[in-house]
XYZ file of C-alpha atoms in Angstrom:
740
model
C 113.220 38.200 9.688
C 111.249 36.048 7.239
C 109.059 33.245 8.609
C 108.618 30.783 5.752
C 105.742 28.646 7.026
C 105.347 24.926 6.527
C 105.067 22.460 9.383
C 107.432 21.185 12.056
C 109.331 18.158 10.802
C 109.251 19.132 7.132
C 112.834 18.918 5.782
C 112.445 22.025 3.578
C 109.803 24.296 5.129
C 109.528 23.886 8.899
C 108.947 27.361 10.293
C 105.190 27.772 10.972
C 103.912 31.069 12.313
C 102.065 29.673 15.358
C 105.074 29.233 17.716
C 106.202 32.790 16.961
C 102.754 34.185 17.767
C 102.481 32.206 20.991
C 105.922 33.446 22.074
C 104.927 37.060 21.358
C 101.650 36.658 23.278
C 103.517 35.144 26.230
C 105.622 38.328 26.480
C 102.507 40.497 26.868
C 101.345 41.592 30.277
C 100.399 44.798 32.110
C 100.817 47.742 29.728
C 100.894 45.578 26.604
C 98.550 45.817 23.649
C 97.749 43.053 21.172
C 96.363 44.077 17.782
C 95.199 41.309 15.430
C 94.076 42.580 12.034
C 93.228 39.782 9.586
C 91.012 39.228 6.578
C 89.231 36.241 8.077
C 89.158 34.058 11.177
C 88.372 30.343 11.269
C 87.573 28.525 14.490
C 90.345 25.990 13.818
C 92.944 28.759 14.079
C 91.376 30.720 16.898
C 91.394 27.713 19.226
C 95.182 27.569 18.836
C 95.533 31.136 20.147
C 92.637 31.634 22.557
C 94.224 30.023 25.627
C 97.343 32.173 25.365
C 95.237 35.285 24.706
C 93.038 34.677 27.755
C 96.174 34.304 29.883
C 97.635 37.534 28.487
C 94.466 39.443 29.339
C 94.574 38.013 32.841
C 98.112 39.401 33.180
C 96.838 42.886 32.267
C 97.266 43.067 28.495
C 94.645 44.572 26.171
C 93.370 42.978 22.972
C 91.775 44.382 19.839
C 90.772 42.205 16.889
C 89.714 43.591 13.511
C 88.451 41.129 10.934
C 85.991 41.253 8.062
C 82.993 39.720 6.365
C 84.860 39.754 3.049
C 83.583 36.858 0.891
C 81.834 35.471 4.017
C 84.875 33.352 4.893
C 85.006 34.256 8.596
C 83.056 31.663 10.591
C 80.187 32.844 12.815
C 81.252 30.365 15.496
C 84.692 32.039 15.583
C 83.052 35.449 15.937
C 81.045 34.128 18.907
C 84.334 32.992 20.403
C 85.777 36.512 20.182
C 82.955 37.768 22.396
C 84.064 35.412 25.182
C 87.216 37.427 25.894
C 87.077 39.761 28.908
C 85.022 42.729 27.614
C 86.837 45.110 29.958
C 90.173 44.328 28.298
C 89.210 43.394 24.740
C 87.387 44.724 21.709
C 86.308 42.945 18.499
C 85.549 44.962 15.359
C 84.189 43.997 11.935
C 85.097 45.626 8.629
C 81.924 45.420 6.526
C 83.174 45.013 2.970
C 79.651 45.114 1.478
C 80.993 43.238 -1.495
C 82.648 46.267 -3.099
C 86.092 46.386 -1.536
C 88.621 43.689 -0.730
C 90.074 43.276 2.740
C 93.356 41.360 2.580
C 95.186 42.534 5.702
C 97.161 40.006 7.768
C 99.011 41.758 10.557
C 99.781 40.858 14.175
C 101.105 43.617 16.440
C 102.336 43.175 20.030
C 103.547 46.373 21.680
C 104.419 47.869 25.063
C 103.150 51.437 25.266
C 104.281 54.459 27.195
C 102.968 54.760 30.741
C 100.688 57.720 30.030
C 98.702 55.569 27.604
C 97.860 52.852 30.069
C 94.776 54.662 31.374
C 93.108 54.750 27.963
C 90.409 52.235 27.049
C 90.669 49.771 24.214
C 89.482 51.417 21.043
C 90.211 55.043 22.070
C 91.869 57.312 19.566
C 95.493 58.233 19.796
C 98.885 56.894 18.754
C 100.850 56.200 21.922
C 104.578 56.011 22.073
C 105.991 52.520 21.675
C 108.466 51.227 24.231
C 109.041 47.962 22.411
C 107.325 45.089 20.759
C 107.025 42.870 17.714
C 104.968 42.749 14.508
C 104.220 40.058 11.932
C 102.962 40.999 8.470
C 102.435 38.704 5.525
C 100.030 36.122 4.224
C 98.616 34.217 7.230
C 95.028 34.601 8.326
C 93.825 32.951 11.543
C 93.206 29.355 10.536
C 94.871 26.109 11.594
C 96.294 25.531 8.127
C 97.751 29.036 7.826
C 99.319 28.937 11.283
C 100.685 25.404 11.354
C 101.293 23.813 7.932
C 100.678 25.949 4.821
C 103.489 27.657 2.955
C 103.056 31.231 4.192
C 105.529 34.099 4.091
C 105.366 36.476 7.046
C 107.876 39.188 7.884
C 108.737 39.708 11.554
C 109.945 42.992 12.982
C 111.106 43.446 16.591
C 111.782 46.742 18.398
C 113.706 46.614 21.677
C 113.168 49.438 24.256
C 116.745 50.689 23.885
C 117.251 49.566 20.289
C 117.550 51.467 16.975
C 114.904 54.050 16.133
C 113.888 52.617 12.743
C 111.997 49.553 14.110
C 110.215 51.843 16.594
C 109.177 54.146 13.763
C 107.815 51.165 11.784
C 105.814 49.857 14.732
C 104.361 53.321 15.386
C 103.426 53.622 11.732
C 101.645 50.240 11.797
C 99.869 51.114 15.069
C 98.676 54.404 13.563
C 97.312 52.667 10.473
C 95.428 50.137 12.606
C 93.969 52.993 14.645
C 92.949 54.783 11.449
C 91.242 51.604 10.212
C 89.391 51.172 13.511
C 87.831 54.638 13.042
C 86.658 53.890 9.471
C 82.898 54.228 8.956
C 82.722 50.658 7.613
C 84.101 49.231 10.861
C 81.513 48.372 13.512
C 81.565 46.793 16.942
C 81.013 43.029 16.895
C 77.867 41.923 18.763
C 75.725 38.807 18.916
C 73.012 40.687 16.993
C 75.462 41.442 14.178
C 76.479 37.769 14.044
C 72.807 36.717 13.864
C 72.385 38.886 10.770
C 75.613 37.562 9.228
C 74.515 33.938 9.605
C 72.088 33.960 6.671
C 74.734 35.331 4.282
C 77.326 32.901 5.600
C 75.091 29.858 5.028
C 74.382 30.850 1.426
C 78.093 31.411 0.879
C 78.848 27.949 2.298
C 76.454 26.394 -0.216
C 78.128 28.269 -3.088
C 81.524 27.033 -1.897
C 80.218 23.472 -1.702
C 78.970 23.626 -5.298
C 82.377 24.859 -6.494
C 84.276 22.142 -4.632
C 81.987 19.268 -5.645
C 80.758 20.435 -9.042
C 77.206 20.114 -7.671
C 75.146 22.907 -9.174
C 71.769 22.036 -7.694
C 69.765 24.850 -6.143
C 70.242 25.830 -2.517
C 66.802 24.442 -1.734
C 67.776 21.060 -3.210
C 70.936 20.867 -1.152
C 69.202 22.014 2.016
C 66.619 19.271 1.602
C 69.406 16.713 2.075
C 70.769 18.434 5.181
C 69.430 17.315 8.579
C 66.232 19.208 9.314
C 64.086 19.115 12.462
C 60.820 17.192 12.472
C 57.566 18.935 13.401
C 57.910 18.246 17.140
C 61.521 19.438 17.152
C 60.511 22.608 15.285
C 57.944 23.398 17.996
C 60.544 22.761 20.687
C 63.123 24.957 18.914
C 60.651 27.841 18.806
C 59.927 27.375 22.509
C 63.655 27.353 23.337
C 64.247 30.513 21.345
C 61.328 32.216 23.092
C 62.612 31.141 26.521
C 66.009 32.708 25.851
C 64.352 35.870 24.563
C 62.558 36.113 27.917
C 65.882 35.951 29.725
C 65.950 32.304 30.790
C 69.387 30.708 30.982
C 68.235 27.163 31.801
C 65.363 24.961 30.758
C 64.049 21.403 30.625
C 62.564 19.730 27.560
C 60.451 16.631 28.187
C 59.962 14.479 25.105
C 58.836 10.881 24.864
C 61.481 8.343 23.936
C 61.792 8.170 20.159
C 61.064 11.822 19.324
C 64.718 12.806 18.878
C 65.901 14.665 21.978
C 69.574 14.492 20.968
C 68.810 15.838 17.500
C 66.817 18.642 19.137
C 69.873 19.615 21.194
C 72.047 19.610 18.062
C 69.579 21.787 16.179
C 69.367 24.238 19.084
C 73.157 24.499 19.351
C 73.138 25.386 15.663
C 70.225 27.787 16.181
C 72.077 29.618 18.954
C 75.428 29.379 17.105
C 77.171 28.338 20.307
C 80.943 28.299 19.958
C 81.602 25.774 22.738
C 79.363 22.885 23.712
C 79.424 20.465 26.636
C 77.256 17.346 26.352
C 76.980 15.314 29.576
C 75.519 11.835 30.024
C 76.044 8.904 32.375
C 76.764 6.197 29.789
C 79.606 5.946 27.281
C 77.277 4.659 24.550
C 74.990 7.683 24.945
C 77.989 9.985 24.515
C 79.175 8.096 21.439
C 75.747 8.222 19.801
C 75.331 11.897 20.692
C 78.689 12.792 19.190
C 77.778 10.968 15.973
C 74.494 12.884 15.830
C 76.190 16.263 16.258
C 78.877 15.433 13.704
C 76.249 14.333 11.202
C 74.895 17.868 11.394
C 78.339 19.519 11.311
C 81.029 17.080 10.045
C 83.838 19.657 10.296
C 83.206 20.497 13.951
C 86.115 20.127 16.362
C 84.695 17.532 18.787
C 86.135 15.165 21.367
C 85.438 12.852 24.298
C 86.700 14.025 27.678
C 88.645 11.293 29.452
C 89.923 13.363 32.347
C 93.617 13.423 31.541
C 93.668 17.091 30.607
C 91.348 19.852 29.466
C 90.368 18.863 25.955
C 90.712 21.638 23.364
C 87.673 20.382 21.444
C 84.936 22.973 20.959
C 82.241 20.312 21.250
C 83.105 18.215 24.285
C 81.261 15.029 25.289
C 81.844 13.908 28.880
C 80.528 11.320 31.310
C 79.195 12.552 34.622
C 81.270 9.892 36.379
C 84.410 11.781 35.285
C 83.407 15.411 34.911
C 81.204 15.348 38.008
C 84.305 15.170 40.198
C 85.511 18.487 41.577
C 89.084 18.120 40.348
C 87.856 17.827 36.759
C 85.276 20.603 37.022
C 87.908 23.037 38.286
C 89.849 22.605 35.037
C 87.119 24.578 33.299
C 86.109 28.175 33.951
C 82.400 28.497 34.818
C 81.729 30.295 31.509
C 83.995 28.058 29.414
C 81.023 26.616 27.521
C 78.337 28.567 25.716
C 75.871 25.678 25.745
C 75.591 22.740 28.149
C 73.352 19.739 27.455
C 72.538 17.282 30.255
C 70.977 14.156 28.799
C 68.660 11.848 30.775
C 68.098 14.794 33.114
C 66.033 12.749 35.555
C 69.408 11.661 37.015
C 70.372 15.282 37.668
C 69.321 15.421 41.329
C 72.306 13.260 42.308
C 75.290 14.996 43.991
C 77.640 14.683 40.998
C 75.148 16.337 38.671
C 74.427 19.050 41.226
C 78.144 19.879 41.433
C 78.271 20.222 37.656
C 75.102 22.323 37.488
C 76.368 24.613 40.246
C 79.770 25.042 38.604
C 78.942 25.955 35.014
C 77.367 29.248 33.921
C 76.810 28.870 30.171
C 74.728 31.125 27.980
C 72.158 28.328 28.074
C 71.786 24.962 29.807
C 69.356 22.372 28.445
C 68.106 19.366 30.384
C 66.642 16.526 28.301
C 64.420 13.803 29.692
C 61.479 11.514 28.980
C 60.359 11.652 32.620
C 56.869 10.173 32.754
C 54.862 12.587 34.881
C 54.851 15.760 36.967
C 55.576 13.825 40.133
C 58.979 12.762 38.805
C 59.641 16.126 37.142
C 59.126 18.284 40.215
C 62.607 18.089 41.701
C 64.580 18.107 38.464
C 62.662 21.168 37.296
C 64.009 23.029 40.314
C 67.526 22.416 38.972
C 66.588 24.301 35.804
C 64.903 27.211 37.536
C 61.464 25.546 37.269
C 61.508 26.354 33.564
C 59.703 23.616 31.642
C 60.325 24.905 28.121
C 58.536 22.214 26.134
C 56.741 18.936 26.749
C 55.503 16.285 24.350
C 54.250 13.004 25.781
C 53.492 9.607 24.320
C 49.817 10.147 23.533
C 50.155 13.194 21.291
C 53.291 11.786 19.650
C 51.347 8.640 18.752
C 48.364 10.711 17.554
C 50.737 12.695 15.319
C 52.214 9.413 14.010
C 55.668 10.276 15.331
C 55.648 6.988 17.272
C 53.839 3.699 16.675
C 50.815 2.805 18.837
C 51.210 0.112 21.485
C 49.239 -2.777 22.897
C 50.030 -3.657 26.510
C 49.330 -7.152 27.849
C 49.487 -7.440 31.645
C 49.796 -11.195 32.301
C 49.441 -12.686 35.795
C 52.717 -14.265 36.930
C 51.401 -16.930 39.297
C 54.606 -18.974 39.157
C 56.156 -16.928 41.994
C 54.772 -15.774 45.321
C 56.314 -12.299 45.469
C 54.895 -11.773 48.957
C 57.229 -14.517 50.232
C 60.358 -12.890 48.799
C 62.479 -10.798 51.203
C 61.899 -7.032 50.832
C 64.783 -4.895 52.058
C 65.370 -1.163 51.755
C 62.644 -0.601 49.226
C 63.376 -3.517 46.882
C 63.343 -7.285 46.597
C 66.408 -9.107 47.824
C 68.432 -9.491 44.565
C 69.691 -13.021 45.310
C 66.272 -14.338 46.295
C 64.710 -12.718 43.247
C 67.328 -14.168 40.913
C 66.871 -17.679 42.308
C 63.095 -17.453 41.998
C 63.245 -16.165 38.439
C 65.656 -18.812 37.155
C 63.019 -21.565 37.254
C 61.753 -23.775 34.451
C 58.140 -23.141 35.464
C 58.412 -19.354 35.061
C 60.530 -19.614 31.912
C 57.984 -21.937 30.266
C 55.174 -19.554 31.288
C 57.047 -16.652 29.657
C 57.773 -18.731 26.539
C 54.115 -19.707 26.201
C 52.844 -16.126 26.521
C 55.516 -14.818 24.188
C 54.639 -17.339 21.470
C 50.966 -16.373 21.777
C 51.416 -12.605 21.601
C 54.769 -11.752 20.021
C 55.545 -10.189 16.652
C 58.879 -10.449 14.755
C 61.659 -8.842 16.816
C 61.688 -8.936 20.621
C 63.757 -7.292 23.343
C 63.394 -8.894 26.792
C 64.479 -7.296 30.079
C 65.899 -9.574 32.782
C 66.878 -9.154 36.433
C 70.536 -10.265 36.142
C 73.119 -11.750 33.802
C 72.421 -15.211 35.196
C 68.715 -14.725 34.531
C 69.403 -13.513 30.947
C 71.634 -16.512 30.196
C 69.058 -18.891 31.685
C 66.175 -17.444 29.644
C 68.192 -17.469 26.421
C 69.079 -21.125 27.026
C 65.443 -22.129 27.642
C 64.260 -20.345 24.488
C 67.109 -21.828 22.422
C 66.171 -25.338 23.556
C 62.645 -24.617 22.352
C 63.959 -23.782 18.859
C 63.862 -20.008 19.239
C 66.766 -17.949 17.873
C 67.722 -16.215 21.130
C 70.831 -14.612 22.678
C 71.737 -12.963 25.975
C 73.416 -9.544 25.712
C 74.973 -7.621 28.597
C 78.315 -6.107 29.549
C 80.855 -8.896 29.097
C 78.505 -11.333 27.331
C 79.751 -13.589 24.513
C 77.386 -11.991 22.040
C 78.320 -8.397 21.240
C 75.549 -5.850 21.478
C 76.097 -4.277 18.065
C 76.212 -7.652 16.313
C 73.033 -8.794 18.099
C 71.203 -5.604 17.104
C 72.182 -6.080 13.465
C 71.105 -9.737 13.488
C 67.772 -8.847 15.065
C 67.135 -6.086 12.521
C 67.955 -8.544 9.712
C 65.468 -11.083 11.187
C 68.322 -13.502 11.896
C 67.379 -13.456 15.600
C 63.978 -13.639 17.262
C 64.751 -12.272 20.719
C 67.506 -10.562 22.735
C 67.579 -11.051 26.515
C 69.261 -8.095 28.211
C 69.793 -6.757 31.718
C 70.072 -2.958 31.527
C 72.149 -2.143 28.454
C 69.079 -1.117 26.469
C 67.158 0.779 29.153
C 68.041 4.229 27.831
C 69.987 6.090 25.188
C 69.936 3.317 22.580
C 68.198 3.420 19.203
C 66.460 0.111 18.389
C 63.763 1.064 15.860
C 63.336 -2.505 14.548
C 62.022 -3.760 17.920
C 58.296 -4.507 17.713
C 57.845 -6.596 20.889
C 59.041 -5.935 24.455
C 58.979 -8.761 27.007
C 59.206 -7.599 30.633
C 60.553 -10.338 32.867
C 61.623 -8.214 35.838
C 59.663 -6.160 38.381
C 60.520 -2.484 38.601
C 59.296 0.094 41.083
C 60.586 2.899 38.839
C 58.113 4.599 36.532
C 61.056 6.022 34.609
C 62.615 2.623 33.904
C 59.238 1.150 33.003
C 58.552 3.815 30.366
C 62.132 3.692 29.082
C 61.755 -0.032 28.470
C 58.498 0.609 26.614
C 60.220 3.320 24.623
C 62.744 0.927 23.128
C 60.080 -0.285 20.716
C 58.051 2.854 19.956
C 60.196 4.270 17.173
C 58.934 4.186 13.615
C 60.354 1.464 11.372
C 59.533 0.242 7.889
C 56.767 -2.344 8.038
C 56.154 -1.919 11.789
C 52.561 -1.095 12.671
C 52.615 -1.266 16.465
C 54.542 -2.253 19.575
C 53.375 -5.231 21.628
C 54.342 -5.238 25.326
C 54.148 -8.485 27.293
C 54.502 -7.839 31.033
C 54.558 -10.614 33.656
C 52.816 -9.040 36.664
C 53.189 -10.516 40.163
C 51.316 -10.206 43.450
C 53.185 -7.182 44.761
C 52.483 -3.484 45.319
C 55.167 -2.621 42.755
C 52.651 -3.693 40.090
C 49.975 -1.200 41.155
C 51.157 1.855 39.259
C 51.426 0.333 35.764
C 47.765 0.394 34.615
C 47.232 3.904 35.970
C 50.532 5.151 34.515
C 49.753 3.738 31.077
C 46.248 5.207 31.174
C 47.746 8.631 31.945
C 50.545 8.406 29.399
C 48.381 7.165 26.532
C 45.561 9.662 27.077
C 45.769 13.087 25.501
C 43.139 15.747 26.102
C 44.120 19.365 25.361
C 40.797 20.757 26.611
C 39.480 18.221 29.156
C 42.459 17.482 31.377
C 40.365 16.030 34.227
C 37.867 14.052 32.168
C 38.208 10.379 31.290
C 39.250 10.216 27.655
C 39.958 7.379 25.226
C 43.500 6.175 24.631
C 45.552 7.474 21.735
C 44.491 6.042 18.390
C 45.458 2.380 18.023
C 46.523 1.888 21.664
C 45.133 -0.823 23.948
C 45.680 -1.872 27.575
C 44.778 -5.538 28.104
C 44.869 -6.901 31.661
C 44.592 -10.582 32.483
C 41.167 -10.960 34.237
C 42.993 -12.907 36.975
C 44.888 -9.711 37.801
C 41.879 -7.586 38.705
C 41.168 -9.087 42.180
C 44.887 -8.972 42.949
C 45.148 -5.283 42.048
C 42.113 -4.468 44.177
C 43.614 -6.384 47.132
C 46.977 -4.668 46.834
C 45.322 -1.261 46.708
C 43.536 -1.920 50.020
C 46.742 -2.918 51.799
C 48.326 -0.586 54.336
C 50.045 2.447 52.808
C 53.760 3.017 53.547
C 54.812 5.287 56.396
C 56.786 8.449 55.684
C 59.981 6.707 56.770
C 59.242 3.759 54.444
C 58.595 6.150 51.551
C 61.918 7.839 52.274
C 63.783 4.504 52.352
C 62.187 3.272 49.116
C 63.052 6.547 47.402
C 66.619 6.432 48.689
C 67.112 2.923 47.335
C 65.797 3.958 43.936
C 67.800 7.192 43.693
C 71.014 5.783 45.100
C 71.557 8.730 47.435
C 69.833 10.520 50.336
C 66.684 12.180 48.932
C 65.774 15.753 49.773
C 62.665 16.758 51.716
C 61.169 18.057 48.481
C 61.773 14.764 46.672
C 60.153 12.837 49.521
C 57.205 15.248 49.624
C 56.688 14.827 45.867
C 56.820 11.025 46.202
C 54.141 11.110 48.922
C 52.055 13.495 46.834
C 52.217 11.084 43.896
C 50.765 8.328 46.105
C 48.140 10.738 47.508
C 49.671 10.464 50.984
C 50.422 13.176 53.546
C 53.903 14.501 54.171
C 53.940 15.065 57.919
C 57.182 14.960 59.907
C 55.601 15.679 63.304
C 55.751 12.032 64.410
C 59.497 12.054 63.831
C 59.965 15.498 65.383
C 60.931 17.124 62.087
C 62.700 16.348 58.830
C 66.176 16.290 60.341
C 65.065 13.865 63.058
C 63.641 11.611 60.335
C 67.080 11.553 58.709
C 68.587 10.590 62.059
C 66.071 7.735 62.485
C 66.949 6.494 58.993
C 70.621 6.408 59.988
C 71.545 8.917 57.294
C 73.279 11.563 59.405
C 77.012 11.455 59.986
C 78.655 12.122 63.330
C 79.187 15.814 62.589
C 75.600 16.215 61.386
C 74.276 14.508 64.514
C 76.293 16.879 66.720
C 74.823 19.862 64.835
C 71.311 18.430 65.215
C 71.758 17.887 68.954
C 73.114 21.390 69.448
C 70.904 23.376 67.030
C 67.823 21.185 66.596
C 65.397 23.884 67.757
C 66.798 26.402 65.283
C 66.701 23.891 62.413
C 63.040 23.187 63.108
C 61.853 26.744 63.756
C 64.393 28.812 61.831
C 64.816 26.643 58.748
C 62.125 23.969 58.414
C 59.144 26.134 59.399
C 60.312 29.668 58.605
C 58.170 31.953 56.408
C 59.833 33.138 53.204
C 57.635 35.719 51.507
C 60.133 37.427 49.196
C 62.235 35.810 46.505
C 65.471 37.550 47.510
C 65.589 35.516 50.732
C 65.576 32.210 48.897
C 67.992 33.545 46.288
C 70.401 34.589 49.048
C 70.119 31.209 50.785
C 70.635 29.354 47.501
C 73.701 31.460 46.689
C 75.102 30.782 50.150
C 74.618 27.031 49.728
C 76.054 26.873 46.208
C 79.130 28.790 47.373
C 79.488 26.416 50.346
C 79.130 29.520 52.480
C 77.978 27.711 55.610
C 81.340 25.970 55.780
C 83.522 28.854 54.620
C 81.852 32.296 54.521
C 82.217 33.953 51.075
C 83.136 37.571 50.571
C 80.283 40.043 50.261
C 81.264 40.654 46.626
C 81.181 36.936 45.803
C 77.817 36.493 47.539
C 76.353 39.510 45.741
C 77.718 38.403 42.370
C 76.346 34.861 42.660
C 73.000 36.129 43.988
C 72.685 38.385 40.967
C 73.526 35.482 38.650
C 70.813 33.330 40.268
C 68.303 36.184 40.145
C 68.980 36.749 36.442
C 68.303 33.047 35.830
C 64.758 33.621 37.156
C 63.368 36.514 35.063
C 59.877 35.894 36.431
C 61.050 36.898 39.934
C 61.882 40.394 38.727
C 58.353 40.740 37.403
C 56.855 39.473 40.665
C 58.985 41.190 43.294
C 60.411 44.354 41.767
C 58.304 47.527 41.342
C-alpha cells in the first residue's frame, strides 16, 4: 500500500505517515520489536512519536534506532532524547558516515518475533522468525514536516501471522539487513560523550546552512559575534556549573546580584549541557514570559510553551508557574525524569511547601536554583534544598567593581512625620490598615516630595505600601507639577506603557506597590524612592536592584529611603555595608565600599539607631512568629535557628520544653499533631530533636523516608533503597567522607 503524504484536510494529498506509524506502535507490546532506521532525526518529529514509543516499551516492546551523522542534519537535542528511553528495552546506534558515504535509509519496522527470541537482548545477533508485523519504506525521515505535511511516498507492507508467505519473507529480509547494518564497523553505540563530540561539527554545519539560506557569506566568527554570548560573570558561572556536574552534583544554587543576567545564565547552561527537555519554574507570570523570550532569543526554533494546567504540554522547553505546577495533581502528570534540566527562579521562595513538592518530585539530570539572596543567613535553608551545593556566587560589590552594575549612593532620611512606635504591630508586621492610613498624609507626602526634589536624578521608581498609597502619592506629585503615575495590578496606567514613557523621559516617576520587586528589567531607572518599611532583606535588595543595571548615560543609582523609628530600620546600614564591601583576602577586616558607592545617613538618625539597638531583643517565640509572617508558612527549626543566628541571638528551646512544644504554643499544630505530641512527646524530644547522627546514611535514610511520605504510608524496601541511593548520589561529597 502506498502512503502518499501531505496533510490532513488537503483535497489532493491527505495521507501523512504519522497516523500510520502511531497505529503500528500502538499494536506493539510484549514480544514486539520496533526498528527505526532513518538518515536523520529532528526533534520536531521525535516529539510526535516519543509518547507512543515510551508506552510501547512499558507494555514490553523493544526498540532499536539507527540514525546517522550524515551531513550533520540530525539534531544533538534529538539524540539526547533517544537516551531517555528505558535503557533495558532500547538501544540507539549511530552510523558514522565520515563524509565519504551517503546514508539515505528511511525504514520503519514493527514485528512480532517467535517466542524463542524473546530472551535475547536488544542488539544481539540473529534473525528471528517473524510471526507478523508491518514495515514502512520510502522517503520520510523523522521530522515534523516529513511525518505530517510534506509530499512523501512511503510503501507499507503488512504480514499477518496466518497470512501469505511472501510478506513474511520480505519482513525477514528487511530485519536481516537491519541486523547486518547494526554490526557494521561504522555503527557505534550512542552516548552522551559521542553527542558532546558531535556538537562542534553540528554547530559549524548550522552556520554553513544559514549562509546558504540567507546568502550571508560572512565568516563563522562574524556570525557568532552576533549570537548571544555570555558576559564575563556568566562565563565564570558556566565553568563552575560544568565543574559541579563533572564532580557528580545533580543540583546547585547560583547566587548573582540583580542585574547580572541570571536568566541568560540558565539559558546558556541549558545550551552548554544540550538538555533536550527544560522546565523553568517561577512564581510570577511576567517572569515566565520574560524568561521564555530570553530562551527563544538564544534558540528561536525551540519548541517552547507555557504550562496552564489543562494537559501535559508537549513543548520541550516548558515554562510553568509554581502556583499551578506545585499542586500534586499537576506534578503527577510528569514522570520524575521527564525533564533533563529544571530551573527554579527566585530560589529564595523554594522553602515553601509547593516548591518542596516540586523539588521532591523531579529528578532531572541537573536542577539549578537562581537567586540574588543577600547573605548567608538567608541562603542557609535554601541551600539545603540543593544539597548544600553553592556552585557560584557574585555579589553587588564585585559586580560594581567590575563595572557590570552601576555604583549607588544611599540616602537614609529620617521620617519624623510618623511615630512608628504608636502603630499596631501584629504577627511580625505593622497593621496594614493603620500603616496605610498613616502613610496617606499630606505631611509625609510633602516630606517625600521635598527630599526627592533635592536628591533625585531623571527617572524614578517609588515603592508604596498599597494601591491607595500609590494613587495618593501620584496625585500629590502631579499637583506639584511632577509627571507621575501609579502602576499596579488593575491600575489605569498599564505597566508596559509606563515603562516606555519613563525610558523616553516622558514621565518623571512611577509609584508602584510590588509589581517591580523582582523579575523585571528596568535599566533606565536611576533613582529609587522607598516609601514603605520592609523587614525583609531580600525585598530591600530587590528594590535596590531595580536601578543597578547599566544604561546609556547612567552613571549611578540614587536611593532615597524614608527611615522611621522602628527596629525594622536597624538592618539597612549594616546590610548595605556588607553588600557593598568586597575583600577577597581580608574577609573580617573593615574595608572601603566598592568604587563610587556611598552610604549617607541623616545625622538625626544616628541617636535613633543607637536607641533601637539597645532595646530588648525578641524572644525565640517572637522570632518564630516574625519569620512565619514573612515566609507565609510555618518555618522549620533550621530556618528559625538561622534567623536567630543572623541577629546574634541564641536558639534555645528549653524554656518551651522543645521545638514541638514551641509550635504548640504558637498555635501551629493541628489536632492530629497535638495528639501525636501528647502521646509521643518524650520520643520526639529524645529520639528526634536531640538524637546523635554521626553517619550520613542515617540522615539520607530519614530524608528518603520523609520524601516518600513513609511515616504515613510505609514504602517498600525496594522503593526506600532506590530513593536513598538517588539522594546519596546527589551528595558526592558524602561518598568521599563516609565510604572507605
